[in-house]
Coordinates of C-alpha atoms in Angstrom, one line a residue:
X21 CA 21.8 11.7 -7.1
X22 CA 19.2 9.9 -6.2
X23 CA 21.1 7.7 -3.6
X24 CA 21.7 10.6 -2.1
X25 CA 18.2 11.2 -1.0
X26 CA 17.8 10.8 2.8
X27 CA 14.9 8.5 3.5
X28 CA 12.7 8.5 6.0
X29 CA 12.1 5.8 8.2
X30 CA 9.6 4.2 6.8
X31 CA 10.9 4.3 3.2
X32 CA 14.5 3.0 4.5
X33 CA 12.8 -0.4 6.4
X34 CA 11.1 -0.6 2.4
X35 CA 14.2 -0.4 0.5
X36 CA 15.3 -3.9 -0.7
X37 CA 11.8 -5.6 0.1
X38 CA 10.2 -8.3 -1.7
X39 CA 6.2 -8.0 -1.1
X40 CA 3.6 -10.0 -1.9
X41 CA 0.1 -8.4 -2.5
X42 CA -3.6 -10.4 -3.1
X43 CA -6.3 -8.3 -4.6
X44 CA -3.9 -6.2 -6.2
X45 CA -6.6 -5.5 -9.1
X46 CA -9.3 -4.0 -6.5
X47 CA -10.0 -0.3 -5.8
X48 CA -7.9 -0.4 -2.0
X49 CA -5.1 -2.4 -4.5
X50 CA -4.6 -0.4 -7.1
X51 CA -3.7 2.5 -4.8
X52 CA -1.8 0.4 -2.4
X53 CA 0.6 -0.6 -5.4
X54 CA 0.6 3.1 -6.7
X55 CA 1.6 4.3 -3.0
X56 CA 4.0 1.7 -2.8
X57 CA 5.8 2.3 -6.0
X58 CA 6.1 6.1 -5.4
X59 CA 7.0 6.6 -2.2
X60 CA 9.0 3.6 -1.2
X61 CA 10.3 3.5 -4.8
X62 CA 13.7 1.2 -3.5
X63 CA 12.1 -1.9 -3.2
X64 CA 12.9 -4.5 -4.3
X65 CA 9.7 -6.0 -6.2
X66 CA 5.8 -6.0 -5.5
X67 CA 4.2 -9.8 -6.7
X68 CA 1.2 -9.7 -7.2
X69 CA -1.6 -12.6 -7.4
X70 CA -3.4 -12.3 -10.5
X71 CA -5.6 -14.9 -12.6
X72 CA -6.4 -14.3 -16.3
X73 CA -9.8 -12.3 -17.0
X74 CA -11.8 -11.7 -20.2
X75 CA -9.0 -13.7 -22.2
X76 CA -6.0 -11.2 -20.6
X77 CA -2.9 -13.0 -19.3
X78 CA -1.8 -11.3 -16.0
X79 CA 1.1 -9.8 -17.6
X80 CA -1.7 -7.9 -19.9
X81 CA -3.9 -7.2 -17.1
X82 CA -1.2 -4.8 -15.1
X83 CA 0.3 -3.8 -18.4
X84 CA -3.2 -2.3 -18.9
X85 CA -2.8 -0.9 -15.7
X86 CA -0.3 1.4 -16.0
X87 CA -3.0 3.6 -18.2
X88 CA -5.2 4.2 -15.7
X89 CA -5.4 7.9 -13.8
X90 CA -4.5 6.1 -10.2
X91 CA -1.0 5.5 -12.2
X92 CA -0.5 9.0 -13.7
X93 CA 2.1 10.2 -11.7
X94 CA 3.9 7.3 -11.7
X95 CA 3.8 7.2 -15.7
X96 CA 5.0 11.1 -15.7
X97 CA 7.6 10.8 -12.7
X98 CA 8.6 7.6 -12.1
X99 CA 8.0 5.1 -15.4
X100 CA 11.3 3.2 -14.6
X101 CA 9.7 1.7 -10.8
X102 CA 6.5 -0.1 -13.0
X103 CA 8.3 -2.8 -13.7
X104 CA 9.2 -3.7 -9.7
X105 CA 5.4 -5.2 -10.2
X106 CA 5.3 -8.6 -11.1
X107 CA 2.2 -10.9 -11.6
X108 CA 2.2 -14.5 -10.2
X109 CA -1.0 -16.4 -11.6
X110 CA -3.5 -17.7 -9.2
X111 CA -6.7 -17.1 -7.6
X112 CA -7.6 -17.1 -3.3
X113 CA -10.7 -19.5 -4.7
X114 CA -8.4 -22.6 -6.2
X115 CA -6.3 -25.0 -4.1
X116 CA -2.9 -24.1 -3.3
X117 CA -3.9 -20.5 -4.5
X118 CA -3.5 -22.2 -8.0
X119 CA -0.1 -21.2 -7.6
X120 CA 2.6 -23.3 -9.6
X121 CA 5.5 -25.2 -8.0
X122 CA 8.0 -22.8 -9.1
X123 CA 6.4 -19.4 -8.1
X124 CA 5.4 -21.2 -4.4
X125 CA 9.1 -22.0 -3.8
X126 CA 9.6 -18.1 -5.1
X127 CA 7.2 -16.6 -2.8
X128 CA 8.5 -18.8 0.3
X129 CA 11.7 -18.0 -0.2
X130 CA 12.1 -14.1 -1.0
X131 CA 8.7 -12.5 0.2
X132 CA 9.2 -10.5 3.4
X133 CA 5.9 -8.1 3.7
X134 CA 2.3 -9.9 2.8
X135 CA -1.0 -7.6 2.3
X136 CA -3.8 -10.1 1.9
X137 CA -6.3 -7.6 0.3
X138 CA -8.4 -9.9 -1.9
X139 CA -12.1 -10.4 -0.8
X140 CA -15.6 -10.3 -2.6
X141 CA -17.1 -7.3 -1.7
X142 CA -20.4 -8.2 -2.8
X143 CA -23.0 -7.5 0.5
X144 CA -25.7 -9.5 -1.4
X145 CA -23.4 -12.8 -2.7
X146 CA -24.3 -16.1 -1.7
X147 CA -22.7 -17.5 1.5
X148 CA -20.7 -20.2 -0.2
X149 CA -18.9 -17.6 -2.1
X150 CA -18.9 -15.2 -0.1
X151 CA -16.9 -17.8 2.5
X152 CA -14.9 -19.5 -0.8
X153 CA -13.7 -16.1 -1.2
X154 CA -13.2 -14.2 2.1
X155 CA -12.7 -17.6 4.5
X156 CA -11.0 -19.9 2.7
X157 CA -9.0 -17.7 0.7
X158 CA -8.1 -16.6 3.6
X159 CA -7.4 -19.6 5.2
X160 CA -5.0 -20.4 1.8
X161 CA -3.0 -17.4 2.0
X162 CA -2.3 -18.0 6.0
X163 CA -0.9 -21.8 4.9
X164 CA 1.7 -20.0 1.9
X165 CA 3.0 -17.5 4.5
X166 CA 3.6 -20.1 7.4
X167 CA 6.3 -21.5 4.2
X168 CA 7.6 -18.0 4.0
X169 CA 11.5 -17.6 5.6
X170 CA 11.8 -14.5 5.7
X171 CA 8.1 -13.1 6.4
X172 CA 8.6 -9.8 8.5
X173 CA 4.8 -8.4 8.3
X174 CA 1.5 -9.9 6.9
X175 CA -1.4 -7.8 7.0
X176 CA -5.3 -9.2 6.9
X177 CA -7.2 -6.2 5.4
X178 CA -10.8 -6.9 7.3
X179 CA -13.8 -4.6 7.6
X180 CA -14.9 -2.3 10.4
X181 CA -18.1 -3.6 10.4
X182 CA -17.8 -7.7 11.4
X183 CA -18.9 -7.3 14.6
X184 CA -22.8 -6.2 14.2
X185 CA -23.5 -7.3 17.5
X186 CA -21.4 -5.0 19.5
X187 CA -22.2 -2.3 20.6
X188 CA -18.5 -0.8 21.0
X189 CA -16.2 -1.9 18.5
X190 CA -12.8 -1.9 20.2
X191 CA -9.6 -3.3 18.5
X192 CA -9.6 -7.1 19.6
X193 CA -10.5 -10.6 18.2
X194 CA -14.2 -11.5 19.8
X195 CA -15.1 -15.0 20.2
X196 CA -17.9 -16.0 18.2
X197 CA -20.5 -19.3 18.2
X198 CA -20.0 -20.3 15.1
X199 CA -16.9 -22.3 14.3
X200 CA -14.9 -21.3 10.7
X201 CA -13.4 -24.9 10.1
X202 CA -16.9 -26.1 10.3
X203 CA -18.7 -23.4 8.3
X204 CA -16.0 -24.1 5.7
X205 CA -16.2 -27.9 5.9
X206 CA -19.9 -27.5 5.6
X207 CA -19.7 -25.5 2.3
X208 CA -17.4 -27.9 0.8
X209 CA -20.1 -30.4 0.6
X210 CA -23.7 -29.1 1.1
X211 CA -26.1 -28.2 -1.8
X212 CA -25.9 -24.5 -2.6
X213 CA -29.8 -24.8 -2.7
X214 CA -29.7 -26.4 1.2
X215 CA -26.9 -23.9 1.8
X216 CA -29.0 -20.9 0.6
X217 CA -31.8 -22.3 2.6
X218 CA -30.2 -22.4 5.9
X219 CA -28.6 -18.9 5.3
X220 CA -30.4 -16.7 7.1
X221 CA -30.1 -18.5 10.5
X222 CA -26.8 -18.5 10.2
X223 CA -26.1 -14.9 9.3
X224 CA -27.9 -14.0 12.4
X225 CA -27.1 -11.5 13.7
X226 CA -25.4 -10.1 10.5
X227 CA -27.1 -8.7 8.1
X228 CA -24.9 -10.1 4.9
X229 CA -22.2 -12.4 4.0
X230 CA -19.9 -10.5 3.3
X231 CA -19.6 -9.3 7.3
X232 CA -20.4 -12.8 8.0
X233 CA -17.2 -14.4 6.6
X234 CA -15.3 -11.8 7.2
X235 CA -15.6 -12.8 11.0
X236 CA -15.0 -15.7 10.4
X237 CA -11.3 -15.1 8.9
X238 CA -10.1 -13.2 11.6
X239 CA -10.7 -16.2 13.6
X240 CA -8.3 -17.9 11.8
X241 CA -6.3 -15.3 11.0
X242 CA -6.2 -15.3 15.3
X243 CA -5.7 -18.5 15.3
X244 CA -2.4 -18.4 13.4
X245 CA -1.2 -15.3 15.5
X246 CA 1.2 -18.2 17.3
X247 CA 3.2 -18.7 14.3
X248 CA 3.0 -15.7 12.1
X249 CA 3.7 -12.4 12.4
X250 CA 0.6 -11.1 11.7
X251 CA -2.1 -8.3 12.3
X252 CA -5.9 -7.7 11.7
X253 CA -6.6 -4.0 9.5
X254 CA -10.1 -2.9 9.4
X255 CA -11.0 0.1 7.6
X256 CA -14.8 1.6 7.6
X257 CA -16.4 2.6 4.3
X258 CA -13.8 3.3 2.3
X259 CA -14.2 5.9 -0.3
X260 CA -12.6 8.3 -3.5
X261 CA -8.8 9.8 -2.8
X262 CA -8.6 12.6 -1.0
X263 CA -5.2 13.8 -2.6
X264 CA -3.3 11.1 -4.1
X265 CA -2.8 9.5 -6.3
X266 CA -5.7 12.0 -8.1
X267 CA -8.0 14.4 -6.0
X268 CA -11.4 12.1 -5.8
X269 CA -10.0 9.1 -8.1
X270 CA -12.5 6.0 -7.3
X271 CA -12.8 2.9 -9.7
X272 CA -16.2 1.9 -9.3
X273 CA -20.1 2.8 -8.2
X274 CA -19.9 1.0 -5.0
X275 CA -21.4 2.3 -1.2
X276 CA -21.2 6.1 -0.8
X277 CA -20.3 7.3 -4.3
X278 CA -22.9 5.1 -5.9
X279 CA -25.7 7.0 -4.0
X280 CA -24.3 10.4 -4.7
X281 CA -24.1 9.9 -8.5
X282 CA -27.8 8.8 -8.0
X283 CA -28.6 11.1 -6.1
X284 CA -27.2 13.6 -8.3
X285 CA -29.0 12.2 -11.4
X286 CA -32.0 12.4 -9.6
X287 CA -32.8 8.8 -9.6
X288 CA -32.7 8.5 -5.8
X289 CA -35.1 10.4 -4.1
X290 CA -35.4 9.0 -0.8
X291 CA -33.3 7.1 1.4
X292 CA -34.0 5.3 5.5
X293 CA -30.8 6.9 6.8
X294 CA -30.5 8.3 10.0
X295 CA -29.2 11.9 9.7
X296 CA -28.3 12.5 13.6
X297 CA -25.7 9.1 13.3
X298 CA -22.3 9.2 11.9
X299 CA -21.0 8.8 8.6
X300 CA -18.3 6.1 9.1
X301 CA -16.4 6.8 6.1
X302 CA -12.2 6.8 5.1
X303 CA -10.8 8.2 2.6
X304 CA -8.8 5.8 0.9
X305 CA -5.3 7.3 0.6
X306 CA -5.7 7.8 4.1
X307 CA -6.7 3.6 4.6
X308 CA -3.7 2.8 2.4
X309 CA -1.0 5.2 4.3
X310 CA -2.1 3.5 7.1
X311 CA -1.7 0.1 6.0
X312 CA 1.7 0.8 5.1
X313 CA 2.6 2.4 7.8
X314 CA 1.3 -0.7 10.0
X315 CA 3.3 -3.2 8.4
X316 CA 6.3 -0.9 9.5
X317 CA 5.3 -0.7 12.4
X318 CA 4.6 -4.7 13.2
X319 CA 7.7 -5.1 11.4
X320 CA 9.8 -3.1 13.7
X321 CA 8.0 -4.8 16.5
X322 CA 11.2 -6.7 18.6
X323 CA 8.5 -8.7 21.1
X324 CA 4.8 -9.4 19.7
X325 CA 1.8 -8.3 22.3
X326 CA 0.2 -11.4 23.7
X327 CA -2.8 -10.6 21.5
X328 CA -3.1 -10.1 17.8
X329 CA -2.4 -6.7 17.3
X330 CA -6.0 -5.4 15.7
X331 CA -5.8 -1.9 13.9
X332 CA -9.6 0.3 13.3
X333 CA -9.0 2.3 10.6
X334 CA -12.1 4.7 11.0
X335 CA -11.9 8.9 12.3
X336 CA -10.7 10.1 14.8
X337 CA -14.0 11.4 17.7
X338 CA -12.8 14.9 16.7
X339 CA -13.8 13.7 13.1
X340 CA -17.1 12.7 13.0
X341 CA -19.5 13.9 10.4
X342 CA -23.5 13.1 10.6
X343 CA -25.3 11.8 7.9
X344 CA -27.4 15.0 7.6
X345 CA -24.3 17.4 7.4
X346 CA -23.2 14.7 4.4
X347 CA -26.6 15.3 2.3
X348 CA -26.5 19.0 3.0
X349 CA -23.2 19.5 1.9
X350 CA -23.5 17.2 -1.0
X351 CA -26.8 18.6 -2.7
X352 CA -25.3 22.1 -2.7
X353 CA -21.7 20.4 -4.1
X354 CA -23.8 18.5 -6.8
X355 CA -26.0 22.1 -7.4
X356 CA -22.2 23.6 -8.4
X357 CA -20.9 20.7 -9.8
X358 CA -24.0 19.1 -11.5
X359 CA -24.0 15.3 -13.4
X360 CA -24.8 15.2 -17.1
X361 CA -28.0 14.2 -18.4
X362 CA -30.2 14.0 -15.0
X363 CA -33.2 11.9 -15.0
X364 CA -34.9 14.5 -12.5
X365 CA -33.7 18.0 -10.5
X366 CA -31.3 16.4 -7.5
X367 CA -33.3 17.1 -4.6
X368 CA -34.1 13.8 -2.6
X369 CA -33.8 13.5 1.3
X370 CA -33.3 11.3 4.3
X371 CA -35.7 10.0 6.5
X372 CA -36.3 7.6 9.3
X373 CA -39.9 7.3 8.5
X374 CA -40.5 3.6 6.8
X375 CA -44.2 4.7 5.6
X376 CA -43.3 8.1 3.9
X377 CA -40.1 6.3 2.6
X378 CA -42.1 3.5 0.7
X379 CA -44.5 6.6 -0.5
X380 CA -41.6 8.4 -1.4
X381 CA -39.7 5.0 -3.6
X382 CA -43.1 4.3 -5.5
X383 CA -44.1 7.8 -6.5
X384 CA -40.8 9.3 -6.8
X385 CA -38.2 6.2 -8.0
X386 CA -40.9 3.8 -9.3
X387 CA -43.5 5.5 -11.6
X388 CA -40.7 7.7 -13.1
X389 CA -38.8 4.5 -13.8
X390 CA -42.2 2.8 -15.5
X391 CA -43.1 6.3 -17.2
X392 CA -39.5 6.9 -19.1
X393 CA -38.9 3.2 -20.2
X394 CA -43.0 3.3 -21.7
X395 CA -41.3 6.8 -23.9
X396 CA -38.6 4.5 -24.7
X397 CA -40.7 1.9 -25.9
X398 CA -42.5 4.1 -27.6
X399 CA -40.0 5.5 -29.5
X400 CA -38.1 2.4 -30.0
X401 CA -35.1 2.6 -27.4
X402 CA -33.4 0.2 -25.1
X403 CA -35.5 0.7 -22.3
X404 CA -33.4 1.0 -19.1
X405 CA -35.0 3.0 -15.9
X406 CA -36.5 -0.4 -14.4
X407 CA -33.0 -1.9 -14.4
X408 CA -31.5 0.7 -13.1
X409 CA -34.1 1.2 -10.2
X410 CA -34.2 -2.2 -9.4
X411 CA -30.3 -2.0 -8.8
X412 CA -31.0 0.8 -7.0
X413 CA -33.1 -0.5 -5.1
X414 CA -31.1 -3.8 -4.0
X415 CA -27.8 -1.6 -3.0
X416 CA -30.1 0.8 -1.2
X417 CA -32.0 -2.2 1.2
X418 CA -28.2 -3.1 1.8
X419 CA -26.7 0.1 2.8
X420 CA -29.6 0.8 4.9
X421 CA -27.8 -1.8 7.8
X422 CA -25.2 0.6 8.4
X423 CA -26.8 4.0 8.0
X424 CA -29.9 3.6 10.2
X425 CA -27.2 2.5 13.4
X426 CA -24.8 4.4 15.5
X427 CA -21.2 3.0 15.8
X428 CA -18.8 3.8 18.1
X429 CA -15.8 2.3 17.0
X430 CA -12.5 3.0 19.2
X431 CA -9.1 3.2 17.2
X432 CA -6.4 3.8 19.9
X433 CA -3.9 1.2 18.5
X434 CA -4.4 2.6 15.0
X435 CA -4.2 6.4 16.2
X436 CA -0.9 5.5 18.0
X437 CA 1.0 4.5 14.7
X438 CA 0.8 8.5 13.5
X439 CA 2.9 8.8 17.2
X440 CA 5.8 6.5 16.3
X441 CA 6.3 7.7 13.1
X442 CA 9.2 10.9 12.3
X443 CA 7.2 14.1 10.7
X444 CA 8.8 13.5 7.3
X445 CA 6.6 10.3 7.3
X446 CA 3.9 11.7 8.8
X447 CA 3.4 14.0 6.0
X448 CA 5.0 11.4 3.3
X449 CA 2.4 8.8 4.9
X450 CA -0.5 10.8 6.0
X451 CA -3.4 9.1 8.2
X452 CA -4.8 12.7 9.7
X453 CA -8.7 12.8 8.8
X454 CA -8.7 16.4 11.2
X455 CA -6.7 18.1 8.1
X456 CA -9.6 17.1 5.7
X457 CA -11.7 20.2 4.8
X458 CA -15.5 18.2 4.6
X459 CA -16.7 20.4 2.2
X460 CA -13.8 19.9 0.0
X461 CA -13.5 16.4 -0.4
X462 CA -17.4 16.0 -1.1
X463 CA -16.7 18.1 -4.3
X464 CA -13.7 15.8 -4.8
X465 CA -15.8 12.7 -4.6
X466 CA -18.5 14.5 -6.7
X467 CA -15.8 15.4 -9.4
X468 CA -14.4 11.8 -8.8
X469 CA -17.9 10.2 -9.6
X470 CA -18.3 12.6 -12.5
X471 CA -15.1 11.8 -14.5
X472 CA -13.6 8.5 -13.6
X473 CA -17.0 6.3 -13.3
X474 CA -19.2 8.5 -15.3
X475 CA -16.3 9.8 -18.0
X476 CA -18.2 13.1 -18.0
X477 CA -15.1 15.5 -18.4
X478 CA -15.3 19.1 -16.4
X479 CA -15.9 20.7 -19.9
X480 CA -19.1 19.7 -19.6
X481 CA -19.9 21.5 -16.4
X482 CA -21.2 24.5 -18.3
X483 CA -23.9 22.0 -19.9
X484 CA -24.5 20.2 -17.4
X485 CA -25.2 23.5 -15.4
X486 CA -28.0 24.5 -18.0
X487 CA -29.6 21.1 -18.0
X488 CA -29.8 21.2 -14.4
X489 CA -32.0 25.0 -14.4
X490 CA -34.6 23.2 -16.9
X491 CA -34.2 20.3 -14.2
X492 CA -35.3 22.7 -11.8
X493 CA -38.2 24.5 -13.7
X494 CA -39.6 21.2 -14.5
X495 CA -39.8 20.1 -10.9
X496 CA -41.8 23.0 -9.5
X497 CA -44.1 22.9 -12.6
X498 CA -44.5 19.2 -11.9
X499 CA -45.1 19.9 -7.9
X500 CA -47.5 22.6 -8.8
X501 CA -49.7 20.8 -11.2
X502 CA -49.5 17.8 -9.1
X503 CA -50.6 19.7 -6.0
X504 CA -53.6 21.1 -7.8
X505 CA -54.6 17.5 -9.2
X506 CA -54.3 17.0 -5.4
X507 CA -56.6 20.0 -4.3
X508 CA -59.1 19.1 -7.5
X509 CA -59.6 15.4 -6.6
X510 CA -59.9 16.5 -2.3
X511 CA -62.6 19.2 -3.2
X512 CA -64.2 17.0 -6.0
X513 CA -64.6 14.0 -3.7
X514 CA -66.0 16.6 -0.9
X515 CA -68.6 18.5 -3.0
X516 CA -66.5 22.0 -1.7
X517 CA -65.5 22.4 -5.5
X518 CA -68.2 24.4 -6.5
X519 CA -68.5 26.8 -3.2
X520 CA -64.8 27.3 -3.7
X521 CA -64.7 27.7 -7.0
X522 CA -67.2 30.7 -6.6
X523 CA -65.5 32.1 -3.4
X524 CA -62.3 32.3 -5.9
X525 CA -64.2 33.5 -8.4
X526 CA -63.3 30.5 -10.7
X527 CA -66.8 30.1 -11.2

């Protein structure tokens, strides 16, 4: 029965592949796998790099996996395609991928489709790892697929953002002044304490390292456009599941979702964000689908443009949502759909204002923060708010990059893979932002936040909902006495106490 099945298109150039996937274990990986193993069930197996962590063997590591929500439906519908993944131990960071003999000849002999996914994400991490990582990695996983006979489609997954100096980011290669043999040359053999000295000159104009050396892979990843058949994917923020594999599934606190659980804790309360600029975000079924769908597409390809073939993975102009609409939205999605156990009543803002800001941070994030860790001493507990604002603090100086600028990236290459494809796999494959309801899929990455990162189930809603009206109270009780303090001190320091007093009949 099930040969019977008509594939689509995209599924039928799947069926029988061998693939070969790096950063497998990552939030974009897991779902890339899941997708993979559902919808283009018939092929033949996924590898994916893997090196031992916390004393698991790779083997462990995705049978642990297969326990997570991302793979629920493929637990319930399809248990039987799980074991089409198979783990080859390595790392991007050792020589040679750490790959042994045996599994190299393995990979360079059967793999046909490569997704080169791993990457340190880390905006703050130093420069040498950030280019052990994302560079050289890179530059590792370019040398296995040049052995590769039968390599059809090898995807770099890049970042949206690795041209900071443009003011227009189109879909193309730009040339840049610093040279990625020589940056990784350099961190081969320079101090890390000369290295981290010199970083900030060499960053310039980017504002972290993780942009940085992603520049600097596409260069090579250009530079081995003459012998591989290769392309360059770069997806904008990418955040919680719109639909698959769960409604709102995300893996981690990271860019967007960390400052809306914050936010809906109460713990941030201000934020430099520019309200009238775009919120550059994707949801991540709708990044994967379009991976996919691009190796298809590049594997299909019977003559290669004369230029790498670069793919923006960002919305559509007709799809653009400001930063304002995204807080307004949000506060009265986290007001419904409120977080356990709030530090204060969620209602923080945006501003542009770097004076009222820092006001904002040390009356609002840091006295609160000093104030409930001195109860905790007090009563004997692991005091925690300081940590937690000080982490707050770090990923909030880093975001600030990309939500206090305008970009306008363009996307034409990317939007004209939905055009080639039939409607089965249009709707198999999705990649339409226009269908997303906005107001929808903020209460998906609310809900998303709530139960996969914080593992506060949706029975407690009805708690959470209480909590959240004593929240409330407390915050106008607090902004009333605190505006009287206010009033007190202005008409104590004045003399106009008294005369007031009487005129109010306080006297």
């Amino acid at each position: 029965m099930k040969d019977l099945v008509k594939k689509t298109p995209v599924q039928g150039w799947y069926t029988g592949k061998t693939i070969f996937v790096t950063g497998g274990s990552g939030f974009m990986g897991k779902v890339l796998l899941e997708k993979l193993l559902y919808s283009c069930s018939d092929l033949e197996c996924i590898y994916v790099l893997m090196r031992p962590k916390r004393g698991k063997t790779p083997q462990t590591r995705i049978e642990d996996w297969l326990k997570l929500p991302v793979f629920k439906r493929i637990r319930e519908e399809k248990p039987e395609v799980y074991k089409k993944l198979v783990p080859i131990p390595g790392d991007v960071t050792s020589e040679r991928l750490g790959i042994s003999p045996e599994h190299e000849k393995l990979l360079a002999e059967t793999v046909e489709v490569v997704f080169h996914c791993a990457a340190t994400l880390k905006l703050e991490a130093r420069l040498k790892d950030a280019i052990e990582m994302n560079t050289i990695g890179t530059k590792r996983i370019l040398d296995l697929c040049q052995q590769m006979k039968r390599l059809q489609a090898l995807l770099h997954l890049s970042t949206a953002f690795c041209y900071c100096d443009k003011e227009v980011l189109t879909e193309k290669v730009h040339d840049f002044h610093h040279n990625p043999y020589d940056l990784m040359r350099t961190v081969e053999w320079m101090d890390e304490k000369a290295l981290d000295m010199i970083t900030p000159n060499l960053l310039t104009p980017h504002p972290n390292t993780y942009t940085y050396s992603k520049r600097l892979a596409e260069m090579l990843v250009r530079d081995a456009y003459s012998n591989l058949r290769v392309c360059i994917v770069r997806p904008s923020i990418v955040c919680p599941a719109n639909a698959e594999p769960v409604e709102g599934w995300v893996d981690s606190l990271n860019g967007p979702v960390g400052i809306m659980v914050a936010g809906g804790k109460g713990i941030i309360r201000s934020m430099l964000c520019n309200g009238e600029y775009n919120a550059e975000v994707i949801p991540v079924d709708l990044a994967i689908n379009g991976l996919i769908t691009i190796a298809y597409t590049l594997g299909q390809m019977v003559e290669m443009p004369k230029e790498i073939p670069v793919y923006n993975i960002t919305c559509r102009e007709t799809k653009r949502t400001t930063w304002k609409e995204v807080l307004d939205l949000g506060k009265a999605t986290a007001y419904e759909y409120p977080f356990e156990a709030g530090v204060w009543y969620p209602d923080g803002d945006i501003t542009m204002n770097k004076t009222y800001h820092t006001i904002c941070v040390v009356l609002f994030h840091w006295l609160p923060a000093y104030f409930i860790d001195f109860l905790m001493l007090c009563f004997g507990q692991k005091r925690f708010m300081l940590r937690i604002q000080n982490m707050v603090s770090e990923g909030l100086s880093l975001l600030q990059f990309f939500t206090t600028r305008q970009w306008d990236f363009k996307s034409h290459q990317y939007q004209a893979i939905a055009k080639g494809l039939s409607k089965e796999d249009n709707v198999i494959f999705t990649m339409d932002t226009d269908a997303i309801n906005t107001k929808d899929y903020l209460r998906r990455i609310i809900l998303g936040g709530r139960q996969f990162c914080m593992k506060e189930p949706l029975s407690t809603l009805p708690k959470a909902r209480i909590q959240l009206k004593i929240l409330y109270v407390l915050d106008k009780v607090a902004k009333a006495c605190m505006l009287y303090f206010v009033m007190w001190l202005f008409l104590t320091i004045t003399g106009l106490r008294a005369p007031v007093y009487e005129m109010l009949g306080w006297a």
